[in-house]
mmCIF file of C-alpha atoms and ligand atoms in Angstrom:
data_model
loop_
_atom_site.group_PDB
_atom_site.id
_atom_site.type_symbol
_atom_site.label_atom_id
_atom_site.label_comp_id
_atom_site.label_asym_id
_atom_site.label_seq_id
_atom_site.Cartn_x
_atom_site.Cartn_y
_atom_site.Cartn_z
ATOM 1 C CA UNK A 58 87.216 96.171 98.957
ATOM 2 C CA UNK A 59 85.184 98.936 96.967
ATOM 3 C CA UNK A 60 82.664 97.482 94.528
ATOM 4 C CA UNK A 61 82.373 98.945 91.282
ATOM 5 C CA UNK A 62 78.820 100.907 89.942
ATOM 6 C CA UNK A 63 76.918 98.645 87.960
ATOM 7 C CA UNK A 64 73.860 100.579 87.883
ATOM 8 C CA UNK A 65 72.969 103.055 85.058
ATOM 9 C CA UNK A 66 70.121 105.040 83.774
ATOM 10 C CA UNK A 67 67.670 103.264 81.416
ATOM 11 C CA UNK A 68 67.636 106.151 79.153
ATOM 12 C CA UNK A 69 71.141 106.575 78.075
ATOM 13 C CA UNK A 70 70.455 103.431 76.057
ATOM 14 C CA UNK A 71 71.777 103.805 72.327
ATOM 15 C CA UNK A 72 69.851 103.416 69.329
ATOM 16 C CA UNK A 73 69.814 100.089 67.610
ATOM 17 C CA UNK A 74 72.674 99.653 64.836
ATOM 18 C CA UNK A 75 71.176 100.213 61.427
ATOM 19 C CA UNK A 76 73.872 101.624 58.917
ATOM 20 C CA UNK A 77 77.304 100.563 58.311
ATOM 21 C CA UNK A 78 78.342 103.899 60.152
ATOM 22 C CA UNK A 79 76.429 103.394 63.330
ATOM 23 C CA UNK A 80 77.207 99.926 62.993
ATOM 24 C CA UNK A 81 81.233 100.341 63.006
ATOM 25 C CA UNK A 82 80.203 103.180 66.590
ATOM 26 C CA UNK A 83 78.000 100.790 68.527
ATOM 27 C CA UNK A 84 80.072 98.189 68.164
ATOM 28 C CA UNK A 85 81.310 96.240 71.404
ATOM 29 C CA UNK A 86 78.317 97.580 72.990
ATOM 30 C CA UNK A 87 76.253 94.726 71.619
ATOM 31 C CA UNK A 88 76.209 90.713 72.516
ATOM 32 C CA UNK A 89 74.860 88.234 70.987
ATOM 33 C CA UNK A 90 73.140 85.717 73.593
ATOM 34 C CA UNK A 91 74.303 81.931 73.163
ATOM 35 C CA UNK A 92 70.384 80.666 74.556
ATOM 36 C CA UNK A 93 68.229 82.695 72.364
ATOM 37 C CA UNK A 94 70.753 83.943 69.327
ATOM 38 C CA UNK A 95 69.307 87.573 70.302
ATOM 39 C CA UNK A 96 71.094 90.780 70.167
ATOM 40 C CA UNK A 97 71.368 92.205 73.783
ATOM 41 C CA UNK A 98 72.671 95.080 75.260
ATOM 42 C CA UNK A 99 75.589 94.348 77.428
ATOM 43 C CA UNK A 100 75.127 97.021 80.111
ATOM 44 C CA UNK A 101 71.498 95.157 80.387
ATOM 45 C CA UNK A 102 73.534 91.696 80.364
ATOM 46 C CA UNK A 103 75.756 93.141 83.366
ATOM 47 C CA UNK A 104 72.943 94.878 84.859
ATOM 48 C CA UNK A 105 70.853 91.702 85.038
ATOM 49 C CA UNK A 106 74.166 89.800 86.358
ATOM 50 C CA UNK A 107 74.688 88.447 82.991
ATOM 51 C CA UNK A 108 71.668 86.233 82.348
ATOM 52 C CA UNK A 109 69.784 86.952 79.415
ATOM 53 C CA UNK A 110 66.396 89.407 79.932
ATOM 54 C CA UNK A 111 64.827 87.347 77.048
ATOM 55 C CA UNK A 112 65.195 83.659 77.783
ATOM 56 C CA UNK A 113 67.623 83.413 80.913
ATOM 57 C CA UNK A 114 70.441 81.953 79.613
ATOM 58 C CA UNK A 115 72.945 82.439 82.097
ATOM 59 C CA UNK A 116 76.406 84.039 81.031
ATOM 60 C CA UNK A 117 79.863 83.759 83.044
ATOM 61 C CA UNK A 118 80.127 86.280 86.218
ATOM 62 C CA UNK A 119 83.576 87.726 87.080
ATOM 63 C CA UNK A 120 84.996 86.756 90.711
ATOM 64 C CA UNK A 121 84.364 90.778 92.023
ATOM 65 C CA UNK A 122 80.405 90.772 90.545
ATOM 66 C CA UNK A 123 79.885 87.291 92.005
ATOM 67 C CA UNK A 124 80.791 88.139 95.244
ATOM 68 C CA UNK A 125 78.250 91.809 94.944
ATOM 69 C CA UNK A 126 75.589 89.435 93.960
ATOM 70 C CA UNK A 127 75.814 86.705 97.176
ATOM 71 C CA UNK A 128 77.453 89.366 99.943
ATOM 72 C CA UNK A 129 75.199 92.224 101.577
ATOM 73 C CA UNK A 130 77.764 94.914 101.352
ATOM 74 C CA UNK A 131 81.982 94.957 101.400
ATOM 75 C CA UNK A 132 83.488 92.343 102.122
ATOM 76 C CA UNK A 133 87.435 91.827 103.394
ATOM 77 C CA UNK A 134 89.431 89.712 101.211
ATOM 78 C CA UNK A 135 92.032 87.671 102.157
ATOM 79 C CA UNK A 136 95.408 85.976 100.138
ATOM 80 C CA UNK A 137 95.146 89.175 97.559
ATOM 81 C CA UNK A 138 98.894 88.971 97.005
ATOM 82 C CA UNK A 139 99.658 85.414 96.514
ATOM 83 C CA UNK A 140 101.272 84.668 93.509
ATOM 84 C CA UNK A 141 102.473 81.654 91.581
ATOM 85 C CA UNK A 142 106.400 81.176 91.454
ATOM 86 C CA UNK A 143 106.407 79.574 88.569
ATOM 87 C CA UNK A 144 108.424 76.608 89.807
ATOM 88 C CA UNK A 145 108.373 74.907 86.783
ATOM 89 C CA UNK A 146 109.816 77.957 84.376
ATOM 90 C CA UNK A 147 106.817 76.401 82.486
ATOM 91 C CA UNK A 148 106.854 77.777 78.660
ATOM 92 C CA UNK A 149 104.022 77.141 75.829
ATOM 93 C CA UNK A 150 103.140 79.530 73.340
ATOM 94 C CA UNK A 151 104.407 82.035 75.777
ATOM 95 C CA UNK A 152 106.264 82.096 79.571
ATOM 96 C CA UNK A 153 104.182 81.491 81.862
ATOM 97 C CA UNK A 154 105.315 84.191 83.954
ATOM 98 C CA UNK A 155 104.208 86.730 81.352
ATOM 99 C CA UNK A 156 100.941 84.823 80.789
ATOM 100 C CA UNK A 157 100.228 85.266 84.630
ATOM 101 C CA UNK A 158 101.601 89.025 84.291
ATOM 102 C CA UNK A 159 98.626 89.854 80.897
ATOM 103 C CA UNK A 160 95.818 88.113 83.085
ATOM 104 C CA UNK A 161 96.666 89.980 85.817
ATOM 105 C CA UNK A 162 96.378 93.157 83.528
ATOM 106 C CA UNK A 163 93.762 92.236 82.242
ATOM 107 C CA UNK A 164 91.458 91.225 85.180
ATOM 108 C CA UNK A 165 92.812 93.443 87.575
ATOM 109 C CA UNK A 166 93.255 89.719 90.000
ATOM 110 C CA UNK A 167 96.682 87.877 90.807
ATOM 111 C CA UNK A 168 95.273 84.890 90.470
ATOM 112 C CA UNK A 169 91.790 82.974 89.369
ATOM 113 C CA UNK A 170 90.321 82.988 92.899
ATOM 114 C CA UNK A 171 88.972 85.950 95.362
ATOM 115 C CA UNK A 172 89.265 84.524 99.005
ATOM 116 C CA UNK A 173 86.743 86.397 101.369
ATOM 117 C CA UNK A 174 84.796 87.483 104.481
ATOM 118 C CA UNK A 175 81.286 88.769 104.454
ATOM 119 C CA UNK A 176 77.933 88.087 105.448
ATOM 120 C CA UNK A 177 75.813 86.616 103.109
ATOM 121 C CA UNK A 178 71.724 87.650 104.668
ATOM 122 C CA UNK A 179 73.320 88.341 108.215
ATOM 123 C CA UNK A 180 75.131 85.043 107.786
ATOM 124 C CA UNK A 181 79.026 85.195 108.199
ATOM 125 C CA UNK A 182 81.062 83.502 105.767
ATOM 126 C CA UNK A 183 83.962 82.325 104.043
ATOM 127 C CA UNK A 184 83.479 83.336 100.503
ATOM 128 C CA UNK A 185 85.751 82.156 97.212
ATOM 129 C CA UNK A 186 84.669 82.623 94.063
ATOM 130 C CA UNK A 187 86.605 81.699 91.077
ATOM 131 C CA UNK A 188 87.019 83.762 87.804
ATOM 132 C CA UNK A 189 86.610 82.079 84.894
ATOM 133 C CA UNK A 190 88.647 84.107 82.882
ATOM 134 C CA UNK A 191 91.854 84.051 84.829
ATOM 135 C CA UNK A 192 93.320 81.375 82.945
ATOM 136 C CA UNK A 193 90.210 79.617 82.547
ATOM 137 C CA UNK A 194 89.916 79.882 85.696
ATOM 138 C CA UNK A 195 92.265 76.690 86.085
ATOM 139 C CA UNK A 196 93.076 76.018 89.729
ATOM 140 C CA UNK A 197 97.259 76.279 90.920
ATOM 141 C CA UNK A 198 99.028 76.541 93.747
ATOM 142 C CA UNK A 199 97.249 79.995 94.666
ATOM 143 C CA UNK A 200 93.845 79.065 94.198
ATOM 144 C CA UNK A 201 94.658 75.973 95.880
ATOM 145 C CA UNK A 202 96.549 78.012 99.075
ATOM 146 C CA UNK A 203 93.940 80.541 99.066
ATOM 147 C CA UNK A 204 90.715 77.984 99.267
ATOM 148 C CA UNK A 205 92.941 75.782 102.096
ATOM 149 C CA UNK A 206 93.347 78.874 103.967
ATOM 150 C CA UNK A 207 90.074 79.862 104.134
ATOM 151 C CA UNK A 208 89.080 76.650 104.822
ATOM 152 C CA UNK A 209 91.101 76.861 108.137
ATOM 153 C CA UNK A 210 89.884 79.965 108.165
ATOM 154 C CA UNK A 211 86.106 78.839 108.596
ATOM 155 C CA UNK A 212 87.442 76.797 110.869
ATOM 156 C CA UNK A 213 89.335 79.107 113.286
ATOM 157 C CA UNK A 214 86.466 81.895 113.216
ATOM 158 C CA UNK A 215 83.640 79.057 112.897
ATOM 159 C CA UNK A 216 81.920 80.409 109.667
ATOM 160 C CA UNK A 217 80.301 78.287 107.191
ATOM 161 C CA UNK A 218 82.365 77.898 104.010
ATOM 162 C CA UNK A 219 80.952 78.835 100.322
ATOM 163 C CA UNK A 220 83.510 78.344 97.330
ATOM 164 C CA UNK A 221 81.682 79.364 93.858
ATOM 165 C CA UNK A 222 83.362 77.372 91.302
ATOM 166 C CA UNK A 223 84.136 78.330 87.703
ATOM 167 C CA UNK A 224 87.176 76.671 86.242
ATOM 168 C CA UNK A 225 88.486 74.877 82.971
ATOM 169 C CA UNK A 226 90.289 72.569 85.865
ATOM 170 C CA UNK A 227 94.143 72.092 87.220
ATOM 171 C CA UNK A 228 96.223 74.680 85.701
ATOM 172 C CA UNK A 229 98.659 72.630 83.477
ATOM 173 C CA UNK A 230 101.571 75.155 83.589
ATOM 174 C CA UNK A 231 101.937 74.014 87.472
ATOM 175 C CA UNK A 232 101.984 70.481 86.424
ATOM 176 C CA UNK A 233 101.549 67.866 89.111
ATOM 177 C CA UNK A 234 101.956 70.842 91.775
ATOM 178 C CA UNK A 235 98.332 71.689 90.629
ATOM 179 C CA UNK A 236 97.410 68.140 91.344
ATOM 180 C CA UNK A 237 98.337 67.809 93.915
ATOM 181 C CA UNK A 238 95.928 70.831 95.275
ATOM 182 C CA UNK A 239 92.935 68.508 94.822
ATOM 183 C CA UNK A 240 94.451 66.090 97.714
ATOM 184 C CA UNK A 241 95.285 69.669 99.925
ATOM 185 C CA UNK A 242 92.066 70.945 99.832
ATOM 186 C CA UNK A 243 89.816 67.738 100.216
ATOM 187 C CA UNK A 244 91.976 67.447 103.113
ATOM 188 C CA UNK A 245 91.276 70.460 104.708
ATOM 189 C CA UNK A 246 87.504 70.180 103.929
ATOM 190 C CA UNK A 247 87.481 66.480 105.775
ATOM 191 C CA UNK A 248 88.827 68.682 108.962
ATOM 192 C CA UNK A 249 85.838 71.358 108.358
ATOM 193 C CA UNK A 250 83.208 67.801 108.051
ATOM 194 C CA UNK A 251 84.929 66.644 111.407
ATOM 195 C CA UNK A 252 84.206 70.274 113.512
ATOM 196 C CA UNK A 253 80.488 69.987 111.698
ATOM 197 C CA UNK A 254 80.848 73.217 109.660
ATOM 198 C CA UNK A 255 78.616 73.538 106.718
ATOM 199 C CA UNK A 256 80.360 73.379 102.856
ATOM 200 C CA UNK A 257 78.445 74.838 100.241
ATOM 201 C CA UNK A 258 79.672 74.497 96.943
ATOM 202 C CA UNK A 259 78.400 76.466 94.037
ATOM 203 C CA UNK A 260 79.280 75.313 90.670
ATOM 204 C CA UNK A 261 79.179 77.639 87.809
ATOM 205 C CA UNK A 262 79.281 77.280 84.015
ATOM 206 C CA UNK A 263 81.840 75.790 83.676
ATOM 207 C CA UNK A 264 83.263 72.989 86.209
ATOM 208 C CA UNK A 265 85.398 70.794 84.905
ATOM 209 C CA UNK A 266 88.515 68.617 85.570
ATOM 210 C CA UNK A 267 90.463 68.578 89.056
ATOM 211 C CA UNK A 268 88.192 70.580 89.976
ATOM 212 C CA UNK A 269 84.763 68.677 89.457
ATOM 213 C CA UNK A 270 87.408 65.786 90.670
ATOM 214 C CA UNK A 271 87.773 67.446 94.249
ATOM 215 C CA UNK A 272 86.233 70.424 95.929
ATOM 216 C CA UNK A 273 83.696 71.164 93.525
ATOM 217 C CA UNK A 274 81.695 67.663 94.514
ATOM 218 C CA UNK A 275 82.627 67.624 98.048
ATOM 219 C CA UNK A 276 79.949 70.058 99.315
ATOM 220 C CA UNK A 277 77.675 69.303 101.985
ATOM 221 C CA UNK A 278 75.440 70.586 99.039
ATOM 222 C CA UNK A 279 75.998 70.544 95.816
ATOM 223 C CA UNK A 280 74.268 73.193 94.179
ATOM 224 C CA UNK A 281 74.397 74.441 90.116
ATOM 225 C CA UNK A 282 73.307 77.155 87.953
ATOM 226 C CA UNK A 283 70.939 76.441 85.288
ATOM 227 C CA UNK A 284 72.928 75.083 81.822
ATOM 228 C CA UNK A 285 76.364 74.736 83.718
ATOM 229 C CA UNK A 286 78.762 73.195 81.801
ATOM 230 C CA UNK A 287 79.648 70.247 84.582
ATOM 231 C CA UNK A 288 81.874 67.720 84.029
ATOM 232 C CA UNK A 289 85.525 65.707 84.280
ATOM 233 C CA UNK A 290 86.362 64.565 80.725
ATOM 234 C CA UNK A 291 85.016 66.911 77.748
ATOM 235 C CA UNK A 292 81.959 64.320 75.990
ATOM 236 C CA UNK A 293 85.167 64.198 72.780
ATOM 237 C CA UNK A 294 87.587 62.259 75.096
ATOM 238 C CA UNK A 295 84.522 59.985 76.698
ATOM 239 C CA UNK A 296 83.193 59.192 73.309
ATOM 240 C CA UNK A 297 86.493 58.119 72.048
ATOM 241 C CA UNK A 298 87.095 55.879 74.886
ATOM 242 C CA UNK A 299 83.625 54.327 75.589
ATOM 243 C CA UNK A 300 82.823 54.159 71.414
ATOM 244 C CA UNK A 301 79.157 55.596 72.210
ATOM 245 C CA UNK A 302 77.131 58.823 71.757
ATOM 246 C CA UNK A 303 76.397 60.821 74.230
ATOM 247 C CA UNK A 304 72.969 61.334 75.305
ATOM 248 C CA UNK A 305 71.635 64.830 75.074
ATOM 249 C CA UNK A 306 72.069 67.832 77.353
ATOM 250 C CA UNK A 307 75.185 65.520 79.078
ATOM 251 C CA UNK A 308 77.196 67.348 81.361
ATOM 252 C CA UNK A 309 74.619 69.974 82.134
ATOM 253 C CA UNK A 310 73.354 70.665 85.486
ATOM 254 C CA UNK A 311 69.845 69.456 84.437
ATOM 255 C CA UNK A 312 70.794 66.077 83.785
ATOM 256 C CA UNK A 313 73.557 65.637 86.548
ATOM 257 C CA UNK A 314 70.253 66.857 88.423
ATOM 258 C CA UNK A 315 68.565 64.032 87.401
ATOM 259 C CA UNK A 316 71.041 61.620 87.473
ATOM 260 C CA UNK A 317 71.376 62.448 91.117
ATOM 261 C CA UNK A 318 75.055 64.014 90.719
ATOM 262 C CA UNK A 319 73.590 67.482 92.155
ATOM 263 C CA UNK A 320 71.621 68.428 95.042
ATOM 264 C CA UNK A 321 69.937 71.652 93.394
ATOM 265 C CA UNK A 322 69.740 73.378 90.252
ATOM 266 C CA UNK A 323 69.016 77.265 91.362
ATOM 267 C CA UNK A 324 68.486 80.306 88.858
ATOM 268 C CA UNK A 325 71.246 82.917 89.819
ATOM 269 C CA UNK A 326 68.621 85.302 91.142
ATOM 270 C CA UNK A 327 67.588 82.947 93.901
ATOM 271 C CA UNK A 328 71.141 82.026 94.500
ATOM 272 C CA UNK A 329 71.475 84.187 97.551
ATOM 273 C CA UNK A 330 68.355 83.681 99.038
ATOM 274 C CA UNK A 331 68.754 79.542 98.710
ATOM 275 C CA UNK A 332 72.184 79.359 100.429
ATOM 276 C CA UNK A 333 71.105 81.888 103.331
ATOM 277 C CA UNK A 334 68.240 79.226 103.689
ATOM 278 C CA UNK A 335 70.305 76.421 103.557
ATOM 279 C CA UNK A 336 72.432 77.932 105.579
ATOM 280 C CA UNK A 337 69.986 78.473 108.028
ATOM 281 C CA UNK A 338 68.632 74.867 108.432
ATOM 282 C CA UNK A 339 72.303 74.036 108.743
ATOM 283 C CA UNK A 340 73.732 76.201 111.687
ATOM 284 C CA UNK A 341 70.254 75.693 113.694
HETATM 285 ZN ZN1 ZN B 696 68.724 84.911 75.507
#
């Protein structure tokens, strides 16, 4: 797999929008960050791995940059071909077929999960990361074949097992076939436990649904990014049900922290250098 060039000169920076004209050329080269309300450059967003230079919010990472930031160099993937068969002919505001066929366009993935080999600081793994904006990165029969696999995977080739979660939950165009990939993969992770082969799971902004509900909470760590969106039910449905406000910063990795839902809360930067020691202490 060939990584694209992220790097660029700091000089070829444009100048700052100031009338309507420059305004209408620079735009799309400009975001606004969600932590500090600042206008940043994007290439310095996607240089810095998308977490704000100013105040470190931390924005979503595609599948192909999250696996440049934890891996040392290529990587072989694994599973790049699965696709869904639709089983249900599932139709919303559009066929789901053609849904799958625009993301797939769009992100250049056939699903919302990369399944892979590397080595992660001389360690090798099993690698999947999940792209949030497949779909919402909702987990279906692929992502759910693709993480089994490379479960089995870790298993056969006796590699510790990282899956980077980032995913709105089960994908409901699959229906109770999506379901029912929660029960497949916690499965196969009880046979990794039983052959003592470290799980690492990595939960990005956001993790929510079947997917909080099964793999995501199942590591042998449990490790967030700072501000992750972490949850089952969105705090709407829980109000509604338990008639009380939610306290503040719920469902963030800060207070699942605290609340003792979470074994780590770790900056992105120091991501790769946590697992490879926690990797470390686990393989002796
Ligand atoms: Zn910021």
């Amino acid at each position: 797999m060939s990584w694209f060039k992220r790097d660029h000169a700091a000089n070829d920076k444009p100048p700052k929008p100031e009338d309507s004209e420059r305004r209408v050329r620079t735009e799309g080269l400009w975001q606004k960050c969600e932590g500090c309300r600042q206008i940043i450059w994007k290439k310095d967003l996607e240089a810095n791995w998308q977490v704000c230079p100013k105040c470190g919010w931390h924005g979503r990472l595609d599948a192909v940059a999250r696996l440049k930031l934890l891996l040392d160099g290529d990587c072989e993937q694994f599973d790049a071909g699965l696709r869904s068969s639709d089983p249900l002919e599932f139709v919303d505001s559009k066929p789901y077929r053609e849904r799958l066929r625009a993301m797939s366009q769009a992100t250049n993935l056939e699903d919302a999960v990369i399944a892979a080999e590397g080595k992660l600081d001389g360690h090798r793994v099993q690698i999947c990361a999940m792209d949030p904006r497949f779909i919402g990165g909702s987990m279906g029969s692929v992502v759910g074949e693709k993480i089994a696999r490379s479960i089995e995977r870790a298993m056969e080739r006796s590699t510790p097992l990282i899956v980077v979660s980032a995913s709105g939950g089960a994908r409901m165009q699959e229906g109770a076939i999506s379901l029912m990939q929660m029960a497949k993969i916690s499965a196969a992770l009880m046979r990794l436990d039983e052959v003592r082969l470290p799980y690492i799971s990595v939960l990005t902004d956001p993790t929510t649904g079947g997917v909080t509900a099964s793999y995501a909470m199942l590591g042998d760590l449990n490790i967030a990014e700072p501000g992750a969106l972490i949850g089952f039910a969105g705090p709407r449905v829980i109000e509604q049900t338990i008639r009380q406000k939610l306290p503040e910063g719920f469902q963030r990795s800060e207070f699942l922290l605290k609340h003792g839902m979470l074994d780590a809360v770790v900056p992105r930067m120091e991501l790769k250098a946590y697992i490879s020691r926690s990797l470390k202490f686990f393989m002796g």
